[in-house]
Amino acid sequence: MTETTAPDPALLAAAEDWARQDPDDGDRAVLEAEIAAARAGDAGAAAALAGRFAGPLAFGTAGLRAEEGPGPARMNRAVVRRTAAGLARHVLSRLDGPAAASGGGAARPPRVVVGYDARRGSQRFARDSAAVFAAAGLETVLLPRPLPTPVLAFAVRHLDAEAGVMVTASHNPPADNGYKVYLGGRLTDEAGRGAQITAPTDAEIAAAIDHAAPLDSIPLAEEGWTVAGEEIVAAYRRAALGVLSPETGAARRLDVVYTPLHGVGGTVLPDLLAAAGFDRPFVVPEQAEPDPAFPTVAFPNPEEPGALDLALAAARERGADLVIANDPDADRLALAVPGRDGDGWRMLTGDEVGVLLGHHLLGRLRSRGAVVAASVVSSRLLSRLAAERGVAHETTLTGFKWISRVPGLGYGYEEALGYCVAPELVRDKDGLTAALVAAELAAGLAADGRTLQDVLDEIALAHGVTVTGQLSVRVADLSLLGAMMSRLRLAPPSSLAGREVTAAVDLAPGYRGLPGTDALLYTTADDSRVIVRPSGTEPKLKCYLEVVRPVDSADRLAEVRAEATAALAALTAAVSEALGQ
């Protein structure tokens, strides 16, 4: 029997007002059906409406991200138009409006580039944004088709745009979409040109968004924006090929299995690898074409169990050398390699890939006087490699909006499969150029009869076996995250997995030159490390764990790896217990 309840009159009035203005026929029909059901006493429909109208979708440093659907707490055309109008106001206010910006012909009006991926509403949201920007007097360039996020980030710098918008939810569930904002041109300095926004810009844009503005008060241009040609993709391709060393051109034979996980990476990376002189990869056919339903995976994130099963099966069947995977908007990279002595395949961790790419690039970067960087939650191993090679290393807060701004950056990574190998081209994580560098490294090693695992072994012998892992605690109520962090602050653990906690640091006031952030860091007597922080994009607490064990000979590598892995499992269990799980 369906539960009935009296609907909230204010909620129904807000929903009816939204439905009258909603520019999307599908969303309006959904809302009208829920209103009718709620009026008839359907408690489920009333709850659905309450969720949609729980408040305006908050705009932050990650822009917007939420489930698609009608209402102010969802991603939809009304929310996007109001957000685009707010962003246009922010850009124009920073440059004192289009008339002042044009300066009697001395300077051009502000320019904005809009890109989009292949999710359900992405193209509509991008076109609505272009119409709002053009009507506001911004010179607007719309990318020609669904493309990877790195192409948009590249275009902001390549076209000297003041701002860029990428409509994507990256590796979120199929129902979600998002709105990511970049700054460039005259709105930022060189370090931030083409990078994602940071505070206080996020708050300034948020303040410029009028969530109550009637939609018919937001002008929409019927034309006036430019749809970029394929030349923008060709320009990205030419620039991307520059990440490869000319000295490795003869060693580019590699059997690669590639999956874009139903995303847009497949429209760029296979051609990019072929243009670089690699053998064209075998693309997993079931996942080759963009599909917003992501039908073959439970969750479109290469880190998730099962996401790479089809790619690994194809690699085993072919006897391939390497598996390359991108997430749906291709800003992240995952690699999998054959096990030793034919012992299956395994996916490399984000830290392993980050260290391998850094190790490969350090020689070039030292000659340029460049800097390498990693987020505070990533492994400390890159800093040790950099010190050994005489290259400066910086630790940043989590997120590429911070990594990309490191002065003199030559390479940066974070453990969540994000790698920036060419910050002069893309000041963000880029799973395409990173894939090129990974293929270059793997092919060069194969030509010498060696593997990526051989390099990891050499690094372990020099710096200790380093294993990293994550523990995530998902919550239904965001307020629980603050309560969990408060509990840890008030009663920090004195030991973890039988090891004394020798340092417990609250990163909120700042730490070793880092700005303050809501995170806690624990170091134990055996140099294991744990960092706990709330996720910036999902309702969960994230814990990052690292265990290091010295090893004195190659013969003991397998034994010490097993010991370190067991220690990581024990540490994970101890942290879970400390969190009350």
PDB file of N, CA, C and O in Angstrom, residues 306-351:
ATOM      1  N   GLY A 306      36.248  -4.188 -11.070  1.00  0.00           N
ATOM      2  CA  GLY A 306      35.466  -4.646 -12.208  1.00  0.00           C
ATOM      3  C   GLY A 306      35.471  -3.726 -13.405  1.00  0.00           C
ATOM      4  O   GLY A 306      35.115  -4.142 -14.520  1.00  0.00           O
ATOM      5  N   ALA A 307      35.864  -2.462 -13.228  1.00  0.00           N
ATOM      6  CA  ALA A 307      35.788  -1.512 -14.341  1.00  0.00           C
ATOM      7  C   ALA A 307      36.680  -1.913 -15.506  1.00  0.00           C
ATOM      8  O   ALA A 307      36.349  -1.668 -16.670  1.00  0.00           O
ATOM      9  N   LEU A 308      37.826  -2.544 -15.206  1.00  0.00           N
ATOM     10  CA  LEU A 308      38.772  -2.905 -16.263  1.00  0.00           C
ATOM     11  C   LEU A 308      38.705  -4.381 -16.643  1.00  0.00           C
ATOM     12  O   LEU A 308      39.589  -4.865 -17.370  1.00  0.00           O
ATOM     13  N   ASP A 309      37.679  -5.082 -16.209  1.00  0.00           N
ATOM     14  CA  ASP A 309      37.620  -6.522 -16.479  1.00  0.00           C
ATOM     15  C   ASP A 309      37.671  -6.845 -17.973  1.00  0.00           C
ATOM     16  O   ASP A 309      38.378  -7.775 -18.399  1.00  0.00           O
ATOM     17  N   LEU A 310      36.920  -6.122 -18.778  1.00  0.00           N
ATOM     18  CA  LEU A 310      36.915  -6.388 -20.224  1.00  0.00           C
ATOM     19  C   LEU A 310      38.279  -6.100 -20.838  1.00  0.00           C
ATOM     20  O   LEU A 310      38.747  -6.847 -21.710  1.00  0.00           O
ATOM     21  N   ALA A 311      38.920  -5.032 -20.393  1.00  0.00           N
ATOM     22  CA  ALA A 311      40.242  -4.695 -20.922  1.00  0.00           C
ATOM     23  C   ALA A 311      41.270  -5.749 -20.526  1.00  0.00           C
ATOM     24  O   ALA A 311      42.116  -6.156 -21.337  1.00  0.00           O
ATOM     25  N   LEU A 312      41.201  -6.216 -19.287  1.00  0.00           N
ATOM     26  CA  LEU A 312      42.151  -7.225 -18.829  1.00  0.00           C
ATOM     27  C   LEU A 312      41.934  -8.549 -19.551  1.00  0.00           C
ATOM     28  O   LEU A 312      42.899  -9.258 -19.877  1.00  0.00           O
ATOM     29  N   ALA A 313      40.675  -8.902 -19.810  1.00  0.00           N
ATOM     30  CA  ALA A 313      40.400 -10.134 -20.557  1.00  0.00           C
ATOM     31  C   ALA A 313      40.973 -10.044 -21.960  1.00  0.00           C
ATOM     32  O   ALA A 313      41.576 -11.012 -22.468  1.00  0.00           O
ATOM     33  N   ALA A 314      40.813  -8.899 -22.594  1.00  0.00           N
ATOM     34  CA  ALA A 314      41.371  -8.721 -23.936  1.00  0.00           C
ATOM     35  C   ALA A 314      42.892  -8.773 -23.906  1.00  0.00           C
ATOM     36  O   ALA A 314      43.532  -9.339 -24.802  1.00  0.00           O
ATOM     37  N   ALA A 315      43.503  -8.198 -22.880  1.00  0.00           N
ATOM     38  CA  ALA A 315      44.967  -8.203 -22.759  1.00  0.00           C
ATOM     39  C   ALA A 315      45.495  -9.619 -22.579  1.00  0.00           C
ATOM     40  O   ALA A 315      46.516  -9.999 -23.176  1.00  0.00           O
ATOM     41  N   ARG A 316      44.799 -10.406 -21.762  1.00  0.00           N
ATOM     42  CA  ARG A 316      45.228 -11.799 -21.578  1.00  0.00           C
ATOM     43  C   ARG A 316      45.117 -12.574 -22.888  1.00  0.00           C
ATOM     44  O   ARG A 316      46.011 -13.343 -23.243  1.00  0.00           O
ATOM     45  N   GLU A 317      44.031 -12.363 -23.602  1.00  0.00           N
ATOM     46  CA  GLU A 317      43.818 -13.096 -24.857  1.00  0.00           C
ATOM     47  C   GLU A 317      44.861 -12.722 -25.901  1.00  0.00           C
ATOM     48  O   GLU A 317      45.338 -13.575 -26.649  1.00  0.00           O
ATOM     49  N   ARG A 318      45.244 -11.451 -25.952  1.00  0.00           N
ATOM     50  CA  ARG A 318      46.190 -10.977 -26.956  1.00  0.00           C
ATOM     51  C   ARG A 318      47.642 -11.180 -26.531  1.00  0.00           C
ATOM     52  O   ARG A 318      48.544 -11.074 -27.359  1.00  0.00           O
ATOM     53  N   GLY A 319      47.881 -11.396 -25.234  1.00  0.00           N
ATOM     54  CA  GLY A 319      49.248 -11.386 -24.746  1.00  0.00           C
ATOM     55  C   GLY A 319      49.834  -9.992 -24.857  1.00  0.00           C
ATOM     56  O   GLY A 319      50.999  -9.814 -25.237  1.00  0.00           O
ATOM     57  N   ALA A 320      49.035  -8.984 -24.525  1.00  0.00           N
ATOM     58  CA  ALA A 320      49.429  -7.583 -24.701  1.00  0.00           C
ATOM     59  C   ALA A 320      50.534  -7.190 -23.727  1.00  0.00           C
ATOM     60  O   ALA A 320      50.845  -7.899 -22.759  1.00  0.00           O
ATOM     61  N   ASP A 321      51.118  -6.031 -23.992  1.00  0.00           N
ATOM     62  CA  ASP A 321      52.179  -5.500 -23.133  1.00  0.00           C
ATOM     63  C   ASP A 321      51.632  -4.596 -22.032  1.00  0.00           C
ATOM     64  O   ASP A 321      52.231  -4.485 -20.954  1.00  0.00           O
ATOM     65  N   LEU A 322      50.522  -3.907 -22.317  1.00  0.00           N
ATOM     66  CA  LEU A 322      50.063  -2.855 -21.408  1.00  0.00           C
ATOM     67  C   LEU A 322      48.578  -2.614 -21.622  1.00  0.00           C
ATOM     68  O   LEU A 322      48.088  -2.674 -22.750  1.00  0.00           O
ATOM     69  N   VAL A 323      47.863  -2.345 -20.538  1.00  0.00           N
ATOM     70  CA  VAL A 323      46.483  -1.864 -20.602  1.00  0.00           C
ATOM     71  C   VAL A 323      46.480  -0.400 -20.204  1.00  0.00           C
ATOM     72  O   VAL A 323      47.055  -0.019 -19.181  1.00  0.00           O
ATOM     73  N   ILE A 324      45.842   0.428 -21.036  1.00  0.00           N
ATOM     74  CA  ILE A 324      45.668   1.848 -20.758  1.00  0.00           C
ATOM     75  C   ILE A 324      44.174   2.111 -20.652  1.00  0.00           C
ATOM     76  O   ILE A 324      43.390   1.666 -21.495  1.00  0.00           O
ATOM     77  N   ALA A 325      43.776   2.833 -19.622  1.00  0.00           N
ATOM     78  CA  ALA A 325      42.369   3.197 -19.448  1.00  0.00           C
ATOM     79  C   ALA A 325      42.274   4.665 -19.081  1.00  0.00           C
ATOM     80  O   ALA A 325      43.106   5.191 -18.349  1.00  0.00           O
ATOM     81  N   ASN A 326      41.257   5.314 -19.623  1.00  0.00           N
ATOM     82  CA  ASN A 326      40.896   6.667 -19.196  1.00  0.00           C
ATOM     83  C   ASN A 326      39.540   6.622 -18.506  1.00  0.00           C
ATOM     84  O   ASN A 326      38.744   5.718 -18.752  1.00  0.00           O
ATOM     85  N   ASP A 327      39.291   7.614 -17.661  1.00  0.00           N
ATOM     86  CA  ASP A 327      37.937   7.769 -17.150  1.00  0.00           C
ATOM     87  C   ASP A 327      37.097   8.443 -18.238  1.00  0.00           C
ATOM     88  O   ASP A 327      37.623   8.799 -19.301  1.00  0.00           O
ATOM     89  N   PRO A 328      35.778   8.612 -18.059  1.00  0.00           N
ATOM     90  CA  PRO A 328      34.937   9.061 -19.172  1.00  0.00           C
ATOM     91  C   PRO A 328      35.276  10.406 -19.790  1.00  0.00           C
ATOM     92  O   PRO A 328      34.992  10.626 -20.970  1.00  0.00           O
ATOM     93  N   ASP A 329      35.875  11.343 -19.032  1.00  0.00           N
ATOM     94  CA  ASP A 329      36.269  12.610 -19.663  1.00  0.00           C
ATOM     95  C   ASP A 329      37.768  12.671 -19.925  1.00  0.00           C
ATOM     96  O   ASP A 329      38.288  13.707 -20.342  1.00  0.00           O
ATOM     97  N   ALA A 330      38.457  11.555 -19.699  1.00  0.00           N
ATOM     98  CA  ALA A 330      39.855  11.352 -20.104  1.00  0.00           C
ATOM     99  C   ALA A 330      40.842  12.291 -19.433  1.00  0.00           C
ATOM    100  O   ALA A 330      41.919  12.536 -19.973  1.00  0.00           O
ATOM    101  N   ASP A 331      40.513  12.784 -18.247  1.00  0.00           N
ATOM    102  CA  ASP A 331      41.544  13.545 -17.537  1.00  0.00           C
ATOM    103  C   ASP A 331      42.332  12.671 -16.577  1.00  0.00           C
ATOM    104  O   ASP A 331      43.339  13.111 -16.029  1.00  0.00           O
ATOM    105  N   ARG A 332      41.884  11.423 -16.372  1.00  0.00           N
ATOM    106  CA  ARG A 332      42.619  10.488 -15.529  1.00  0.00           C
ATOM    107  C   ARG A 332      43.136   9.318 -16.358  1.00  0.00           C
ATOM    108  O   ARG A 332      42.578   8.984 -17.399  1.00  0.00           O
ATOM    109  N   LEU A 333      44.191   8.680 -15.837  1.00  0.00           N
ATOM    110  CA  LEU A 333      44.850   7.571 -16.529  1.00  0.00           C
ATOM    111  C   LEU A 333      45.031   6.416 -15.560  1.00  0.00           C
ATOM    112  O   LEU A 333      45.469   6.607 -14.427  1.00  0.00           O
ATOM    113  N   ALA A 334      44.709   5.216 -16.036  1.00  0.00           N
ATOM    114  CA  ALA A 334      45.004   4.000 -15.277  1.00  0.00           C
ATOM    115  C   ALA A 334      45.817   3.064 -16.161  1.00  0.00           C
ATOM    116  O   ALA A 334      45.617   3.018 -17.385  1.00  0.00           O
ATOM    117  N   LEU A 335      46.730   2.328 -15.545  1.00  0.00           N
ATOM    118  CA  LEU A 335      47.562   1.354 -16.255  1.00  0.00           C
ATOM    119  C   LEU A 335      47.452   0.002 -15.570  1.00  0.00           C
ATOM    120  O   LEU A 335      47.339  -0.076 -14.342  1.00  0.00           O
ATOM    121  N   ALA A 336      47.495  -1.056 -16.378  1.00  0.00           N
ATOM    122  CA  ALA A 336      47.591  -2.417 -15.840  1.00  0.00           C
ATOM    123  C   ALA A 336      48.704  -3.131 -16.583  1.00  0.00           C
ATOM    124  O   ALA A 336      48.943  -2.887 -17.781  1.00  0.00           O
ATOM    125  N   VAL A 337      49.394  -4.030 -15.877  1.00  0.00           N
ATOM    126  CA  VAL A 337      50.576  -4.699 -16.433  1.00  0.00           C
ATOM    127  C   VAL A 337      50.480  -6.196 -16.177  1.00  0.00           C
ATOM    128  O   VAL A 337      49.804  -6.642 -15.236  1.00  0.00           O
ATOM    129  N   PRO A 338      51.173  -6.996 -16.994  1.00  0.00           N
ATOM    130  CA  PRO A 338      51.201  -8.444 -16.732  1.00  0.00           C
ATOM    131  C   PRO A 338      51.964  -8.732 -15.443  1.00  0.00           C
ATOM    132  O   PRO A 338      52.938  -8.056 -15.119  1.00  0.00           O
ATOM    133  N   GLY A 339      51.490  -9.746 -14.712  1.00  0.00           N
ATOM    134  CA  GLY A 339      52.208 -10.171 -13.524  1.00  0.00           C
ATOM    135  C   GLY A 339      53.466 -10.925 -13.899  1.00  0.00           C
ATOM    136  O   GLY A 339      53.686 -11.278 -15.064  1.00  0.00           O
ATOM    137  N   ARG A 340      54.292 -11.170 -12.924  1.00  0.00           N
ATOM    138  CA  ARG A 340      55.531 -11.894 -13.187  1.00  0.00           C
ATOM    139  C   ARG A 340      55.231 -13.354 -13.511  1.00  0.00           C
ATOM    140  O   ARG A 340      54.323 -13.968 -12.942  1.00  0.00           O
ATOM    141  N   ASP A 341      55.990 -13.914 -14.445  1.00  0.00           N
ATOM    142  CA  ASP A 341      55.886 -15.330 -14.801  1.00  0.00           C
ATOM    143  C   ASP A 341      54.466 -15.720 -15.195  1.00  0.00           C
ATOM    144  O   ASP A 341      53.961 -16.793 -14.852  1.00  0.00           O
ATOM    145  N   GLY A 342      53.797 -14.801 -15.922  1.00  0.00           N
ATOM    146  CA  GLY A 342      52.458 -15.099 -16.391  1.00  0.00           C
ATOM    147  C   GLY A 342      51.406 -15.154 -15.311  1.00  0.00           C
ATOM    148  O   GLY A 342      50.317 -15.720 -15.515  1.00  0.00           O
ATOM    149  N   ASP A 343      51.693 -14.577 -14.154  1.00  0.00           N
ATOM    150  CA  ASP A 343      50.781 -14.654 -13.015  1.00  0.00           C
ATOM    151  C   ASP A 343      49.730 -13.546 -13.091  1.00  0.00           C
ATOM    152  O   ASP A 343      49.728 -12.603 -12.306  1.00  0.00           O
ATOM    153  N   GLY A 344      48.836 -13.663 -14.076  1.00  0.00           N
ATOM    154  CA  GLY A 344      47.723 -12.727 -14.188  1.00  0.00           C
ATOM    155  C   GLY A 344      48.138 -11.312 -14.557  1.00  0.00           C
ATOM    156  O   GLY A 344      49.267 -11.059 -14.965  1.00  0.00           O
ATOM    157  N   TRP A 345      47.197 -10.396 -14.409  1.00  0.00           N
ATOM    158  CA  TRP A 345      47.439  -8.979 -14.640  1.00  0.00           C
ATOM    159  C   TRP A 345      47.080  -8.224 -13.368  1.00  0.00           C
ATOM    160  O   TRP A 345      46.247  -8.672 -12.584  1.00  0.00           O
ATOM    161  N   ARG A 346      47.684  -7.070 -13.194  1.00  0.00           N
ATOM    162  CA  ARG A 346      47.296  -6.242 -12.059  1.00  0.00           C
ATOM    163  C   ARG A 346      47.285  -4.775 -12.468  1.00  0.00           C
ATOM    164  O   ARG A 346      48.095  -4.331 -13.297  1.00  0.00           O
ATOM    165  N   MET A 347      46.350  -4.050 -11.886  1.00  0.00           N
ATOM    166  CA  MET A 347      46.296  -2.610 -12.101  1.00  0.00           C
ATOM    167  C   MET A 347      47.298  -1.934 -11.184  1.00  0.00           C
ATOM    168  O   MET A 347      47.371  -2.238  -9.994  1.00  0.00           O
ATOM    169  N   LEU A 348      48.086  -1.042 -11.739  1.00  0.00           N
ATOM    170  CA  LEU A 348      49.005  -0.257 -10.924  1.00  0.00           C
ATOM    171  C   LEU A 348      48.220   0.769 -10.113  1.00  0.00           C
ATOM    172  O   LEU A 348      47.198   1.294 -10.568  1.00  0.00           O
ATOM    173  N   THR A 349      48.684   1.055  -8.927  1.00  0.00           N
ATOM    174  CA  THR A 349      48.042   2.102  -8.132  1.00  0.00           C
ATOM    175  C   THR A 349      48.369   3.467  -8.734  1.00  0.00           C
ATOM    176  O   THR A 349      49.329   3.628  -9.504  1.00  0.00           O
ATOM    177  N   GLY A 350      47.580   4.462  -8.350  1.00  0.00           N
ATOM    178  CA  GLY A 350      47.867   5.814  -8.807  1.00  0.00           C
ATOM    179  C   GLY A 350      49.236   6.287  -8.377  1.00  0.00           C
ATOM    180  O   GLY A 350      49.928   6.998  -9.117  1.00  0.00           O
ATOM    181  N   ASP A 351      49.658   5.898  -7.171  1.00  0.00           N
ATOM    182  CA  ASP A 351      50.991   6.281  -6.710  1.00  0.00           C
ATOM    183  C   ASP A 351      52.077   5.586  -7.517  1.00  0.00           C
ATOM    184  O   ASP A 351      53.115   6.196  -7.828  1.00  0.00           O
TER     185      ASP A 351
END
